[in-house]
Tab-separated table of C-alpha atoms in Angstrom:
chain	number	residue	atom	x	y	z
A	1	UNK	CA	100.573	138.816	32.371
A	2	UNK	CA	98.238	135.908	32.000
A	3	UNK	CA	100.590	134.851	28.820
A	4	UNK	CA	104.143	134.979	30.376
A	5	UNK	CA	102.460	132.829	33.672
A	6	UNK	CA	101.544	130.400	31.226
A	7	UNK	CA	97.625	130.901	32.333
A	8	UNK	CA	97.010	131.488	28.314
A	9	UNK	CA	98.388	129.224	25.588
A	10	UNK	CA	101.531	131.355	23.624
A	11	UNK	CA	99.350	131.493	20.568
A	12	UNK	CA	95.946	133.084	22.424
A	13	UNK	CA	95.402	136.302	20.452
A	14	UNK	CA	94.671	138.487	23.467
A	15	UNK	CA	95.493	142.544	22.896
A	16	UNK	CA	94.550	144.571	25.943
A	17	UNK	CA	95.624	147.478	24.585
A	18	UNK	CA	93.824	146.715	20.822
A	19	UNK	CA	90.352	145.815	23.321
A	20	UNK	CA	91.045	142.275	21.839
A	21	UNK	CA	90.211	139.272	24.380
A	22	UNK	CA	89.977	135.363	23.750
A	23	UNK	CA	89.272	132.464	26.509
A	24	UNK	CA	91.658	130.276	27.454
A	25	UNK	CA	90.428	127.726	25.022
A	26	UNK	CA	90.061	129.980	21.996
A	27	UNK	CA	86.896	129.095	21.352
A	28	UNK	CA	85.580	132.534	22.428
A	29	UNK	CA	86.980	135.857	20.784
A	30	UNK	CA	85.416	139.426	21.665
A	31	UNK	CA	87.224	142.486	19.852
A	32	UNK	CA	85.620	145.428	21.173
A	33	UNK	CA	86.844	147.683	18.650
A	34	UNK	CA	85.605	145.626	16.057
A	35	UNK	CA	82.104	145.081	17.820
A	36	UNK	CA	82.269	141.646	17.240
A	37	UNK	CA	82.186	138.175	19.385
A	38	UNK	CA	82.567	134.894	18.019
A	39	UNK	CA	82.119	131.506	19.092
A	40	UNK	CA	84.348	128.254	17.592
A	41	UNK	CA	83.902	125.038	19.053
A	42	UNK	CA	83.382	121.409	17.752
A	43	UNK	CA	79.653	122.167	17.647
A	44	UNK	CA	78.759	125.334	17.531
A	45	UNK	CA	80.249	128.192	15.410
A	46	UNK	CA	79.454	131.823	14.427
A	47	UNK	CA	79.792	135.303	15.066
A	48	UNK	CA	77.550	138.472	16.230
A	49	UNK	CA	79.146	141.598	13.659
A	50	UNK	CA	78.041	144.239	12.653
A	51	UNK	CA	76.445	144.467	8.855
A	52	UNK	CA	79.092	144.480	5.874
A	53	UNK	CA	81.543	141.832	8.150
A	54	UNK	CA	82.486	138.480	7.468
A	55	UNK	CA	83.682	135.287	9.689
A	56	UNK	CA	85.340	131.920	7.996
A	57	UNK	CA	84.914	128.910	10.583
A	58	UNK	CA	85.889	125.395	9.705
A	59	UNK	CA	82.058	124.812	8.509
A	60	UNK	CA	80.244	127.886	8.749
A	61	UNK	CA	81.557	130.846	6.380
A	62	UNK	CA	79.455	133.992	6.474
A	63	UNK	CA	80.324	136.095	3.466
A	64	UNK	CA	78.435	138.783	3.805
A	65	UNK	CA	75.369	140.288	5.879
A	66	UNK	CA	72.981	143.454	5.408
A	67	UNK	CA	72.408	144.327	8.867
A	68	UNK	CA	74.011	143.866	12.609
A	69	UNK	CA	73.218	140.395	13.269
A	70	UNK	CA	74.354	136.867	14.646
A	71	UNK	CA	74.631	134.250	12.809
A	72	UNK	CA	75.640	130.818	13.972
A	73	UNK	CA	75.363	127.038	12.698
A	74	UNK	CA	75.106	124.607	15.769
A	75	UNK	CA	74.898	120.027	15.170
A	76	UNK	CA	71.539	118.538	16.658
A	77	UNK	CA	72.625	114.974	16.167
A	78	UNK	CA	75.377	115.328	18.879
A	79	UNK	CA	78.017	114.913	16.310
A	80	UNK	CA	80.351	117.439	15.640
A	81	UNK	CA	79.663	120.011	12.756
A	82	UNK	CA	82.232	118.632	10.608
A	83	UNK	CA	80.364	115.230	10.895
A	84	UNK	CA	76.460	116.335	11.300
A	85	UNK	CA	74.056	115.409	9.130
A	86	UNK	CA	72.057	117.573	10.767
A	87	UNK	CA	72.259	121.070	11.523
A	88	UNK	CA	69.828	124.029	12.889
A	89	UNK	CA	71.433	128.066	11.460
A	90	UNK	CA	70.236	130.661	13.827
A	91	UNK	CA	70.216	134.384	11.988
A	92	UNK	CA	69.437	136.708	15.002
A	93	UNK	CA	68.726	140.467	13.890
A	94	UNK	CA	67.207	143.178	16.223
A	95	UNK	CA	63.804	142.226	17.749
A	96	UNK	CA	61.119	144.530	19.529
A	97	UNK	CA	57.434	144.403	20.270
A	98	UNK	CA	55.396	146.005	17.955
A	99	UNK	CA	54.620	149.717	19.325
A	100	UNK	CA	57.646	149.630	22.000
A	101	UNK	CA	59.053	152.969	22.313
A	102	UNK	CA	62.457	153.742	23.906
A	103	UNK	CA	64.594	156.930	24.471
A	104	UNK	CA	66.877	158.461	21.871
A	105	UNK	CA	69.628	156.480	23.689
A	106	UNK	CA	67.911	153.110	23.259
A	107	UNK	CA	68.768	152.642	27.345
A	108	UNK	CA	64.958	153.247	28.660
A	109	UNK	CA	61.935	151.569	27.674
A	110	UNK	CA	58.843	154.065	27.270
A	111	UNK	CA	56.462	152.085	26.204
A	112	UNK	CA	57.546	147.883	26.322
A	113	UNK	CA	54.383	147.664	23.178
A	114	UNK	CA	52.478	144.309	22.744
A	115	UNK	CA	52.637	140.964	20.754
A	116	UNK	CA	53.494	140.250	17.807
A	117	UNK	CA	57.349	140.894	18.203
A	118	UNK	CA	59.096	142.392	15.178
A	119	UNK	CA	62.214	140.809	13.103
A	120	UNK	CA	64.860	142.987	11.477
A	121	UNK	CA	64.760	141.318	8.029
A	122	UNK	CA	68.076	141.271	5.830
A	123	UNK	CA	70.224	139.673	3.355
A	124	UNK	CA	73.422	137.396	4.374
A	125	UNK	CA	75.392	135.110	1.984
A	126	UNK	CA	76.624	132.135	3.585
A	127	UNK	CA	79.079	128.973	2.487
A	128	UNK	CA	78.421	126.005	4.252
A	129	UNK	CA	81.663	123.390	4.389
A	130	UNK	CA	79.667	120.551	6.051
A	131	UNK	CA	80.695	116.455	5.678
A	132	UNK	CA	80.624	115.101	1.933
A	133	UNK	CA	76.736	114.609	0.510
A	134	UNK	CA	73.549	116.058	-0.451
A	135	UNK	CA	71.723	119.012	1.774
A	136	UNK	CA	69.377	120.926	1.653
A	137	UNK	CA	68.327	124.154	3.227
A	138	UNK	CA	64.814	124.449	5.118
A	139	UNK	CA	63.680	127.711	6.593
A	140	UNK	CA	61.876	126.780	10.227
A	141	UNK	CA	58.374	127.954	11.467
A	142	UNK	CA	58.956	128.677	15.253
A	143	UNK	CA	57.477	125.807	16.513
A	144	UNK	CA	60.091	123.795	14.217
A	145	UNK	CA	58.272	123.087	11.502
A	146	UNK	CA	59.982	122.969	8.354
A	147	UNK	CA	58.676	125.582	5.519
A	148	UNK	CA	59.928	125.099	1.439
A	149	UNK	CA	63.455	124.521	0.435
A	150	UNK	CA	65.353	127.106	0.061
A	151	UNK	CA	68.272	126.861	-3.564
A	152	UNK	CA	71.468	125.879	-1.919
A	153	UNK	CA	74.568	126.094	-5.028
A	154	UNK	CA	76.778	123.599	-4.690
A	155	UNK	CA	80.039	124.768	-5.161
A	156	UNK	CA	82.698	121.684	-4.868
A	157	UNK	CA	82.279	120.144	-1.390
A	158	UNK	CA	80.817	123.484	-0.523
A	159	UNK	CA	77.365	124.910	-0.485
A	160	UNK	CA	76.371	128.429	-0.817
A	161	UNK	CA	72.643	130.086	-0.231
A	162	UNK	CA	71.352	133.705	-0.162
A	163	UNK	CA	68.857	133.851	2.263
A	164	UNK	CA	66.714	137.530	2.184
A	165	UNK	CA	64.478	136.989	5.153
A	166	UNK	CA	62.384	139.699	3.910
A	167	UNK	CA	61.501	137.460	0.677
A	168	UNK	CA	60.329	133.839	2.598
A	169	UNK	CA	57.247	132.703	1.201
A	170	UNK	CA	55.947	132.403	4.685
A	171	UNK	CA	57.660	135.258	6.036
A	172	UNK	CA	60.700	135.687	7.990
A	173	UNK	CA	62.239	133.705	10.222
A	174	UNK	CA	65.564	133.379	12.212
A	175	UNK	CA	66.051	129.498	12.557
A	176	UNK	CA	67.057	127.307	9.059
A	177	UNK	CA	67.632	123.939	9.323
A	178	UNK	CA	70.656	122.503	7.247
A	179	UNK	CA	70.254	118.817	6.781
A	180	UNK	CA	72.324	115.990	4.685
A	181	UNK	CA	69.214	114.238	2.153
């Protein structure tokens, strides 16, 4: 209805019956079926899927990932991704405090355990498409501080990394941050 009152644009790939729904601006897609949201805008892109799924953005391509995660590349020089020289990647996998219990269900916590908090480790292969010139790939501590360089391929304009957060040197992480030399 929203479509033939002209609320939506004609191209907005909104389903109701395939549990498909994007915003108005079609920067925001959820397909329930699918389990997956995503998230496309000038400065910000990626997706929460499950493991196995892919996403292709205009920067950020996510090939492939081992477990249900979100990944998504966001500018921190206020320029938009296709610009930025500098860039923070954000892989968030399932958390929990170590010794937390829950029900079967995963609905009630039994026991909310204590500090430290546990990371879901896993392996994703990602393509960058960022502006022309040299990057490189820093895995973040998380107070920010960058860790070693992780082998980015260049591939054309292109850059691909496999990142196995199990394997860090310093042990895992969730924030990278992808910066032009």
């Amino acid at each position: 209805h929203l479509k033939e009152k002209g609320v939506l644009p004609a191209g907005n790939r909104t389903d109701v019956d395939q549990q498909i729904f994007e915003s108005d601006t079609g920067e925001l897609l959820l397909n329930q079926t699918g389990c997956s949201m995503s998230v496309s805008t000038p400065m910000t892109e990626g997706a929460a899927q499950l493991a196995g799924n892919s996403a292709r953005f205009k920067v950020l391509e996510i090939l492939n990932r081992s477990v249900n995660s979100t990944i998504a590349l966001t500018s921190m020089d206020g320029r938009p991704l296709s610009e930025s020289g500098r860039m923070v990647l954000v892989i968030g996998t399932e958390q929990a405090a170590t010794g937390m219990r829950m029900t079967a269900d995963r609905v009630t916590v039994l026991d909310p355990g204590r500090y430290p908090a546990l990371l879901r480790t896993g392996k994703f292969r990602l393509k960058l498409h960022p502006a022309a010139g040299e990057y490189e790939l820093y895995p973040l501590s998380v107070n920010g501080i960058r860790r070693a360089p992780l082998p980015l391929v260049r591939e054309g304009k292109s850059w691909s990394v496999e990142i196995d957060t199990a394997a860090l040197p310093d042990g895992p992480t969730p924030f990278f941050e992808f910066v032009k030399r």
